Coordinates of C-alpha atoms and ligand atoms in Angstrom, one line a residue:
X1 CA 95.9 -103.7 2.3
X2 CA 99.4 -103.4 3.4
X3 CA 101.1 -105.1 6.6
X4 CA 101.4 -101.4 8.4
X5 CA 97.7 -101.1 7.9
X6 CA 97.2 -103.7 9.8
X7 CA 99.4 -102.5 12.2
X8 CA 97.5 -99.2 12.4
X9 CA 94.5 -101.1 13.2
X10 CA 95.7 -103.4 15.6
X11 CA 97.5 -100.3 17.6
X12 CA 94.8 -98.1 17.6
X13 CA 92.6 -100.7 19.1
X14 CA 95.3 -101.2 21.7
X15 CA 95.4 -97.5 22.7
X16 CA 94.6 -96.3 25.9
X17 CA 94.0 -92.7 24.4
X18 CA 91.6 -93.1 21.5
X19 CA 89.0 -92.1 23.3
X20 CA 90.2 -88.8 23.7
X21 CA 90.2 -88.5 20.1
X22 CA 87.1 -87.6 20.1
X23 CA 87.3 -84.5 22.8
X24 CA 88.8 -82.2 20.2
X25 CA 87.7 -80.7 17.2
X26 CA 89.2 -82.0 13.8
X27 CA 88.4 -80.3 10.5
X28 CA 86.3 -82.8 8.2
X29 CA 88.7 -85.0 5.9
X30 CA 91.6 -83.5 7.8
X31 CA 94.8 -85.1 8.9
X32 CA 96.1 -82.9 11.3
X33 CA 100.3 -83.2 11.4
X34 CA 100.7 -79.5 12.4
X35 CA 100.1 -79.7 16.1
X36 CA 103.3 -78.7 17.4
X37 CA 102.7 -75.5 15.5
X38 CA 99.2 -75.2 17.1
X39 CA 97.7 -77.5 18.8
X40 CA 93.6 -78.2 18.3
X41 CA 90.8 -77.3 20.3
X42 CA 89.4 -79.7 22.5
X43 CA 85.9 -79.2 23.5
X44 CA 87.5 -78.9 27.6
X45 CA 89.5 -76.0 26.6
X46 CA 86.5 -74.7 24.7
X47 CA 84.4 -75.1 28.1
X48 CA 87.0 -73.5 30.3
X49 CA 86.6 -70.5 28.4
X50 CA 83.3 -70.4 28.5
X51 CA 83.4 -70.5 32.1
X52 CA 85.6 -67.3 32.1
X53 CA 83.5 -65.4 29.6
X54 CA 80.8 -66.2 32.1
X55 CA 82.4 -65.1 35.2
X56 CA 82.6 -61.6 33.3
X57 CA 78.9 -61.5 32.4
X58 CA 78.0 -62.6 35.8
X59 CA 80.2 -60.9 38.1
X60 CA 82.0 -57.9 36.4
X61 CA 84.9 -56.8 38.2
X62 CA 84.3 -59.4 41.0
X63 CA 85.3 -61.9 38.7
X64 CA 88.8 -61.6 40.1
X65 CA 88.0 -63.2 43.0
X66 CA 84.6 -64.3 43.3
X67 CA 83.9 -66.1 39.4
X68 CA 83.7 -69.5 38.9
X69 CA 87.4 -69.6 38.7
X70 CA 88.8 -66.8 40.2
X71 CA 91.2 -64.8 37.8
X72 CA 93.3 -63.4 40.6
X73 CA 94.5 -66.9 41.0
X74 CA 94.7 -68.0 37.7
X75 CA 97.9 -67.8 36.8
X76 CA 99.4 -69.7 40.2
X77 CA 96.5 -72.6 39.8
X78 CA 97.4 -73.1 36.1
X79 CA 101.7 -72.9 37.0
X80 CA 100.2 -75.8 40.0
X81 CA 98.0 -77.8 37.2
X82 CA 101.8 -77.0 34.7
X83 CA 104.0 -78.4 37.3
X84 CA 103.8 -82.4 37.2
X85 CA 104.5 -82.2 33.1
X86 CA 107.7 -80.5 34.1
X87 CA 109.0 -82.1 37.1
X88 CA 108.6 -79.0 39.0
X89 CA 107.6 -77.9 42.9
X90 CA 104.3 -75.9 42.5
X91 CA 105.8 -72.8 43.6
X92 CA 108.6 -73.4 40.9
X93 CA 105.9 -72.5 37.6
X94 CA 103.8 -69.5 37.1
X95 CA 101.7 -69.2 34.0
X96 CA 102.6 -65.9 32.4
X97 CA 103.6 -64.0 29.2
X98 CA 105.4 -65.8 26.3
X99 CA 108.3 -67.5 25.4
X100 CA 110.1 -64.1 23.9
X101 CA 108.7 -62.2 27.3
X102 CA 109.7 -64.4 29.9
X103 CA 112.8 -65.2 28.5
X104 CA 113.6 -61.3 28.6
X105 CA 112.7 -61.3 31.9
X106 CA 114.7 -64.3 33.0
X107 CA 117.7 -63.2 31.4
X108 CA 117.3 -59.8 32.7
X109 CA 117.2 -61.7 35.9
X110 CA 120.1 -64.4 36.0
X111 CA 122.4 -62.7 33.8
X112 CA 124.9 -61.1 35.8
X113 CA 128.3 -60.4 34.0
X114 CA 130.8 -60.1 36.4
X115 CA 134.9 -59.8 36.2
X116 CA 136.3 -62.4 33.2
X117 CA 132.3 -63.9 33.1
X118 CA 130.3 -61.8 30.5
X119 CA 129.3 -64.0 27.5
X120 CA 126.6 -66.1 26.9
X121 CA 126.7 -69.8 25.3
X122 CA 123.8 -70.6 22.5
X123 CA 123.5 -72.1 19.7
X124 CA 123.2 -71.6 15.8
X125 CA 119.7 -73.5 15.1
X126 CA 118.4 -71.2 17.9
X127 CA 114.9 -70.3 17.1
X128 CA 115.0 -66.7 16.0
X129 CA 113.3 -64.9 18.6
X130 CA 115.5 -66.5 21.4
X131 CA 118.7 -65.5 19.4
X132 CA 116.8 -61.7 19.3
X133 CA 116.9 -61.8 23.1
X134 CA 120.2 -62.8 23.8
X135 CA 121.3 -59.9 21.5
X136 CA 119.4 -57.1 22.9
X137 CA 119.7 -58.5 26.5
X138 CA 124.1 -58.2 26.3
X139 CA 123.3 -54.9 24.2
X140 CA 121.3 -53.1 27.3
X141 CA 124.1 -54.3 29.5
X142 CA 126.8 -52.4 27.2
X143 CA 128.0 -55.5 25.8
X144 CA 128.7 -56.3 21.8
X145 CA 126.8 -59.2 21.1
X146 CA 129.2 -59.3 18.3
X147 CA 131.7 -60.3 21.5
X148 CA 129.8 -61.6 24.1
X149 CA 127.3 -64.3 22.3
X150 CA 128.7 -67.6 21.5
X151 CA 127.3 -69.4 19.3
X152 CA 127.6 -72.9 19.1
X153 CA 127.9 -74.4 15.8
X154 CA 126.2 -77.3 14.0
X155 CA 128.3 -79.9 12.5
X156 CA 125.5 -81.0 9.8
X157 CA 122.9 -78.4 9.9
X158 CA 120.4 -80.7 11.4
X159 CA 121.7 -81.3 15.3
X160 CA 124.2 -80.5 17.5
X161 CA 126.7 -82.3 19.2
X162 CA 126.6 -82.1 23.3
X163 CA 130.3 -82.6 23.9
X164 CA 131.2 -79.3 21.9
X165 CA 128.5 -77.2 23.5
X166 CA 130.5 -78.5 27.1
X167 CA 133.6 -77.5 25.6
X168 CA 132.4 -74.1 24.4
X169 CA 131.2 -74.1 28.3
X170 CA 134.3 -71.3 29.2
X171 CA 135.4 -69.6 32.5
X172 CA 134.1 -66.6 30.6
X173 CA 130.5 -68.0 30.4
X174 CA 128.0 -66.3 32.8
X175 CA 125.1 -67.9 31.2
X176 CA 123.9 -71.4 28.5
X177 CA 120.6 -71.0 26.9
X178 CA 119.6 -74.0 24.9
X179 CA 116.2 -75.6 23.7
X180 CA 115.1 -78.6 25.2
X181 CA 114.5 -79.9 21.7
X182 CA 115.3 -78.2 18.4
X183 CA 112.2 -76.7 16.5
X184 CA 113.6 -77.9 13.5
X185 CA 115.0 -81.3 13.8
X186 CA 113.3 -82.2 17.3
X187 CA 116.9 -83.3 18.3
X188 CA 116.3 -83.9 22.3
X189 CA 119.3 -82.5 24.0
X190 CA 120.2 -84.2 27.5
X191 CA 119.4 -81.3 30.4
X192 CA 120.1 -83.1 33.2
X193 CA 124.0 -83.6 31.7
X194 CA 123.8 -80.3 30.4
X195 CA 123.0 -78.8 33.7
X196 CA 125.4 -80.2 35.4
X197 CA 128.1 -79.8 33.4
X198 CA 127.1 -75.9 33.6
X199 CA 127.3 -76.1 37.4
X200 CA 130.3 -77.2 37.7
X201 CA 131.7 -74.8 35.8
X202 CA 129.9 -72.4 37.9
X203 CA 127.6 -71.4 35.4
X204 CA 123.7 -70.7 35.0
X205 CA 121.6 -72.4 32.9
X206 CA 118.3 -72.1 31.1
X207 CA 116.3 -73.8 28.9
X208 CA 113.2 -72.9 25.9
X209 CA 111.0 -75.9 26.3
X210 CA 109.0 -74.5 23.5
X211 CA 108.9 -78.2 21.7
X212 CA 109.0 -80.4 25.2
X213 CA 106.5 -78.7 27.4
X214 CA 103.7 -81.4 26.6
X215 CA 105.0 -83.6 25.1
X216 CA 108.3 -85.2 26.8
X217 CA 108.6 -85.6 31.1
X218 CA 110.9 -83.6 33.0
X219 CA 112.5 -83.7 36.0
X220 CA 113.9 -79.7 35.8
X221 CA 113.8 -79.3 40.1
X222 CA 115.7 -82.6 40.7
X223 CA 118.2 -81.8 37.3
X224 CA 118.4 -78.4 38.9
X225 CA 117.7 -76.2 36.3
X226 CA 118.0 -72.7 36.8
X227 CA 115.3 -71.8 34.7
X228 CA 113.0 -72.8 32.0
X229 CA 110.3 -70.7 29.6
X230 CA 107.7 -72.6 27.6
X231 CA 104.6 -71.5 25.1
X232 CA 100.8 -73.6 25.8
X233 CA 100.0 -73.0 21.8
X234 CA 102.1 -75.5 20.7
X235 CA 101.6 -79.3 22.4
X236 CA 99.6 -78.3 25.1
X237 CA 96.5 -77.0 23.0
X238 CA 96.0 -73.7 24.6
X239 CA 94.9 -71.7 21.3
X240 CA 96.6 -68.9 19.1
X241 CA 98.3 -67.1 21.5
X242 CA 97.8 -68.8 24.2
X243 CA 99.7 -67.6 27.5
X244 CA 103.2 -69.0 28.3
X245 CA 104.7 -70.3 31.3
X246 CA 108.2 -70.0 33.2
X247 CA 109.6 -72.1 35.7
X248 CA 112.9 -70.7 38.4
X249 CA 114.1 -73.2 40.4
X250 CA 113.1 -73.2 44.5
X251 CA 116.6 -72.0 45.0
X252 CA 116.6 -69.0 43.4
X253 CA 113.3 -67.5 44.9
X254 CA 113.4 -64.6 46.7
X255 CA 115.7 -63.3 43.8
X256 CA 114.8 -59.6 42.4
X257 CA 112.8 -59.7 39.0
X258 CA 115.0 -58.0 36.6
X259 CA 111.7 -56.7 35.1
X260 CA 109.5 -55.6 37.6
X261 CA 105.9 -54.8 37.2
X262 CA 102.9 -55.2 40.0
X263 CA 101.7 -58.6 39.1
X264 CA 105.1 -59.9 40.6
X265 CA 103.8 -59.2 43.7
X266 CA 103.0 -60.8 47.0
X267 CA 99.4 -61.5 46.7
X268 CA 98.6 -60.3 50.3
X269 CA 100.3 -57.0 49.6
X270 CA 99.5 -56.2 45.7
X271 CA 96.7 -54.0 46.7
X272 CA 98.3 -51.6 49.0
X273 CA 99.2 -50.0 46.3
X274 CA 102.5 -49.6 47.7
X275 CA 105.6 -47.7 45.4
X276 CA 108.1 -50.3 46.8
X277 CA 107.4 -53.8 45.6
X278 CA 107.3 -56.6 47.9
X279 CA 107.9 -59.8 45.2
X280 CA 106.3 -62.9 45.6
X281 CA 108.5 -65.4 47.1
X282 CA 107.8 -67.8 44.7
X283 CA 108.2 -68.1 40.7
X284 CA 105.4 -65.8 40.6
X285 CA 107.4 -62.9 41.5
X286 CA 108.2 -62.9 37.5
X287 CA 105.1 -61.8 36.5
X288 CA 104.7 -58.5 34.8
X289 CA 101.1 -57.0 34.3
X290 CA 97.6 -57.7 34.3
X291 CA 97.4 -61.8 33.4
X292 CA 95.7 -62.2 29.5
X293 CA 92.5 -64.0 31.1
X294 CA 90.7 -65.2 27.9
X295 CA 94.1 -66.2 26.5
X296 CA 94.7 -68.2 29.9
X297 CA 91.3 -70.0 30.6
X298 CA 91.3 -72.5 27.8
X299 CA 94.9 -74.1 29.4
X300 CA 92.8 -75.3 32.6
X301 CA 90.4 -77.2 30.1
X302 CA 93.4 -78.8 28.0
X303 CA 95.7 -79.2 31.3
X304 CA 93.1 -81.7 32.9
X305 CA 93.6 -84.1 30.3
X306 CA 97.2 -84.4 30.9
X307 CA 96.3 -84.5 34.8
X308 CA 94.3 -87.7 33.8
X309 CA 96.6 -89.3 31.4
X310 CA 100.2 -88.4 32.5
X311 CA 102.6 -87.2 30.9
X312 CA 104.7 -90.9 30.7
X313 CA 101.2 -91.9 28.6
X314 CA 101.9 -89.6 26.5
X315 CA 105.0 -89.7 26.0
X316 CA 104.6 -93.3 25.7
X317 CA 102.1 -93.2 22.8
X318 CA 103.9 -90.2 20.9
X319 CA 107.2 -92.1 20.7
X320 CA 104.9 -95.3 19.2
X321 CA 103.4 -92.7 16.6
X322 CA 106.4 -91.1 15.2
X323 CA 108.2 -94.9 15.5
X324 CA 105.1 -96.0 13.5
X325 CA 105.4 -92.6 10.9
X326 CA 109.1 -94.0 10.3
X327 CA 108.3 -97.6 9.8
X328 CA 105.5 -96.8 7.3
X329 CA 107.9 -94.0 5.2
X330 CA 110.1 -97.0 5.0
X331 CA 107.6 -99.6 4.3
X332 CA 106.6 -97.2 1.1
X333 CA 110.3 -96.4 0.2
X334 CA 110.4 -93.3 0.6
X335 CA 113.3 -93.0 3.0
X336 CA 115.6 -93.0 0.1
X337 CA 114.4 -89.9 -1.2
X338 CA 113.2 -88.2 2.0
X339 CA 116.0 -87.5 4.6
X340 CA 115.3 -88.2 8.4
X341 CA 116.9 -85.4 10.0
X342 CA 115.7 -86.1 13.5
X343 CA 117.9 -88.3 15.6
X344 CA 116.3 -92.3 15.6
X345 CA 117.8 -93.2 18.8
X346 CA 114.4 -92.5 21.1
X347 CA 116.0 -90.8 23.7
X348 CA 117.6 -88.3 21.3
X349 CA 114.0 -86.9 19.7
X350 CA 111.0 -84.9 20.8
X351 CA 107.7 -85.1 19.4
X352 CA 107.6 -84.7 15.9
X353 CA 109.7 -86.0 12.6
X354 CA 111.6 -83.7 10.3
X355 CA 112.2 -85.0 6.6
X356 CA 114.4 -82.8 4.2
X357 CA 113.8 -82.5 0.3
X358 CA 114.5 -80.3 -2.1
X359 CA 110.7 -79.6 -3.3
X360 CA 109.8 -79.7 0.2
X361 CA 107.3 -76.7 0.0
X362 CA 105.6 -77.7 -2.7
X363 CA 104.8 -81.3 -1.5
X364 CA 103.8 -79.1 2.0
X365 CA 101.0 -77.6 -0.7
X366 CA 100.5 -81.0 -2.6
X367 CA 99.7 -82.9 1.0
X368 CA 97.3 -80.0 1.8
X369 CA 95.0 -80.1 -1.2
X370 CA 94.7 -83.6 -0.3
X371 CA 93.9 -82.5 3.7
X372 CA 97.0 -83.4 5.2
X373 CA 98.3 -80.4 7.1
X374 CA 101.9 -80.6 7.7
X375 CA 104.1 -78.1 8.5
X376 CA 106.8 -76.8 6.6
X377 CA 110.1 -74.9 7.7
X378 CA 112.6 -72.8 4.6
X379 CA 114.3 -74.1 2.7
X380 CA 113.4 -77.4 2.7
X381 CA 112.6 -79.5 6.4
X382 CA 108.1 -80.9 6.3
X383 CA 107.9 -81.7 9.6
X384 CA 105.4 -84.1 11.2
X385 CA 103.8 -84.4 14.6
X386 CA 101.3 -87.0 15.3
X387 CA 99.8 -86.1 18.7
X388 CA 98.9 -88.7 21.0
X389 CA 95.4 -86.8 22.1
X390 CA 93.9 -86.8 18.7
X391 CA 96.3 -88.7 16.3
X392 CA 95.4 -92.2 15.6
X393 CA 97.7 -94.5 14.0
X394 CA 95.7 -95.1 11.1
X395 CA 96.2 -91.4 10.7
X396 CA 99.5 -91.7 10.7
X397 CA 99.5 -94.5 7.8
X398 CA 97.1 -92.1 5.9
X399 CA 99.4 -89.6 5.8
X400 CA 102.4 -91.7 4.5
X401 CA 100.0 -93.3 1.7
X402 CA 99.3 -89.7 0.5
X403 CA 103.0 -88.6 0.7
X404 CA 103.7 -91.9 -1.6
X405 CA 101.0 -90.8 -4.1
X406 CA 102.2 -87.0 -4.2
X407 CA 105.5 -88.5 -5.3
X408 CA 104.8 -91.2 -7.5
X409 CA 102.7 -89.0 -9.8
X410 CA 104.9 -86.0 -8.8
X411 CA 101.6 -84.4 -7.9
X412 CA 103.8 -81.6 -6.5
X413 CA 104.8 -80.2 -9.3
X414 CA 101.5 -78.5 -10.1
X415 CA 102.3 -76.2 -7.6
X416 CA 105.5 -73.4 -6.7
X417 CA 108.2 -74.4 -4.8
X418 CA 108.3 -70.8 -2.9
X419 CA 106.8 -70.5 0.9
X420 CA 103.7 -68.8 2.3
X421 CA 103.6 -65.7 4.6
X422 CA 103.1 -68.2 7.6
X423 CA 105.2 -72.0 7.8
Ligands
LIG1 C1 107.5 -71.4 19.0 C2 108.8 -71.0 19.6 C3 108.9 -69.7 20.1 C4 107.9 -68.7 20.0 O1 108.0 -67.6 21.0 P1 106.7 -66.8 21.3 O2 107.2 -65.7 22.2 O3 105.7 -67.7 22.0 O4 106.2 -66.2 20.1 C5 110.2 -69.4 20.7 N1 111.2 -70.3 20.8 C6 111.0 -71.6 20.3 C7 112.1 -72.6 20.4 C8 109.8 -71.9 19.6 O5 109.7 -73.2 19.1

């Protein structure tokens, strides 16, 4: 055996979350590299849910207050049990909606155009949805998003560079939305810089932490963030689905929803059924309807494993894996012809890897039929993301031994190099 076998060995005996391993369920021969996609199933989540299916056999309608865990609260208790992973004041997180949702709402919320300020700042490796927002958010306000949307641009295709988006940061900016880390090359942008920079230009500020949330600390109340949207589906193992999350800082509460809707509400007052809303004076106020119970319930399960562990653990042992994931693609030479597109520096990269090739969908199809599940972005990025709940190291090396064997008998080429409906 090879020297980073060893390695995988020795560091999974040395890991303080193997154990939990064993808490989630993992497909038979499978190496799972997909879980910033979806995350797994762990058999808390699977309980949690349970628990809520119960409550509507047992209780019926009373289930909103008098179940085993009370769906009337649901929403604030999981945005309490959300808070530590983001740095956040309880009040500051509310679990609710989804990424495309919430951010609609928050826009709706903090953009205000006034006199020369009526554009807003993104960027050009923007995850689709979020660049769908921004449009129809500056077109409801009469704006040409033609006009009004600035995009920042990508000098490689891969990253982008902080110091232009602060340059593109104008006196006719209202409002920045950027992603904590890029879906595609898990570059970690700086938000704390970011932030401030925005503020003193006198500018808001927003972030998707679709790819952080789980996986990477925050500090978004003491960077002062304005405000943040997240999905659960993705490193924090909710499910398909699985409900989202917003966070507005302290500062701003008391600040009209720009989407109303009855779930917003002060708790006291929600049922008087009043035709003037009184808003929750708390991050809650940006609710909209009727919270998506079963789609909420398996979060509680998966969130009390980070509540054990920390996110810093986590963090810890996900930076060791994808460190590890390097080393062993170089150890098998395969760096030449595989190119890192995520930053190296450790401070500059989120949870996962991104490699680029030219046949890059059909090795995604070759590593499948031999159980490795990766995950695969057109034209050509595999990305992989060892999780530090149910990733061992050994894993890892697995994976890399049957990337070396796909392309050293060019197993790929058995297959098409065209996509599937969903990766
Ligand atoms: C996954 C992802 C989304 C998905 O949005 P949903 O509303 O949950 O479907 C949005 N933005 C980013 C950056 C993502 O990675």
């Amino acid at each position: 055996m090879t020297l980073t076998f060893d390695q995988a060995v020795q560091l999974d005996k040395n890991d303080p979350l193997a154990k939990y391993k064993d808490e989630f369920y993992i497909q038979e021969g499978h190496l799972y590299m997909d879980g910033n996609s979806l995350g797994l199933l762990s058999k808390r989540a699977e309980t949690a849910l349970n628990r809520s299916l119960n409550d509507w056999t047992e209780h019926g309608i009373d289930g909103w207050t008098d179940g085993a865990e009370p769906w009337f609260y649901l929403s604030e208790k999981l945005g309490e049990m959300t808070a530590p992973l983001l740095g956040a004041k309880k009040d500051e997180v509310i679990s609710t909606g989804s990424i495309t949702t919430n951010l609609h709402q928050m826009v709706a919320t903090f953009f205000q155009p006034k006199g020369k300020k009526t554009k807003i700042l993104t960027e050009e490796l923007a995850f689709p949805t979020d660049m769908y927002v921004l449009q129809s958010q500056l077109s409801l306000q009469g704006l040409d998003p033609n006009e009004h949307l600035i995009v920042v641009k990508s000098k490689n295709g891969h990253t982008l560079d902080e110091d232009t988006i602060i340059e593109n940061m104008t006196d006719e900016v209202a409002l920045v939305v950027l992603p904590s880390v890029l879906y595609r090359s898990g570059q970690l942008l700086n938000m704390k810089r970011l932030t401030s920079e925005a503020h003193s230009r006198g500018i808001t500020i927003g972030f998707d932490l679709a790819h952080s949330a789980g996986s990477i600390p925050h500090k978004l109340h003491e960077w002062g963030c304005d405000f943040a949207v997240w999905c659960t589906y993705k490193y924090l193992n909710s499910g398909p689905g699985g409900i989202g999350g917003l966070f507005v800082h302290e500062k701003h509460h008391g600040r009209a929803p720009g989407l109303a809707g009855w779930f917003g509400s002060n708790k006291e007052r929600q049922f008087d059924m009043a035709h003037e809303m009184t808003p929750a004076e708390t991050a809650g106020a940006y609710q909209l309807g009727t919270p998506h119970v079963f789609s909420s319930a398996p979060l509680i399960g998966s969130l009390e494993m980070f509540e054990e562990v920390g996110i810093d653990v986590v963090r810890e042992k996900s930076l060791k894996l994808t460190n590890f994931l390097l080393e062993c693609l170089r150890e098998e030479q395969l760096l030449g012809e595989f190119e890192v597109i995520t930053p190296l520096e450790e401070s500059k990269r989120g949870g996962h890897i991104a490699v680029s090739h030219v046949e890059a969908a059909r090795i995604c199809k070759a590593l499948k039929k031999r159980g490795v599940i990766p995950d695969y972005r057109a034209p050509n990025v595999i990305r992989f993301a060892p999780i530090a709940f149910y990733t061992s190291f050994e894993d890892v090396w697995k994976t890399v031994q049957a990337l070396k064997t796909i392309m050293d008998q060019q197993e790929y080429k058995e297959f098409s190099n065209n996509r599937n409906v969903i990766a």
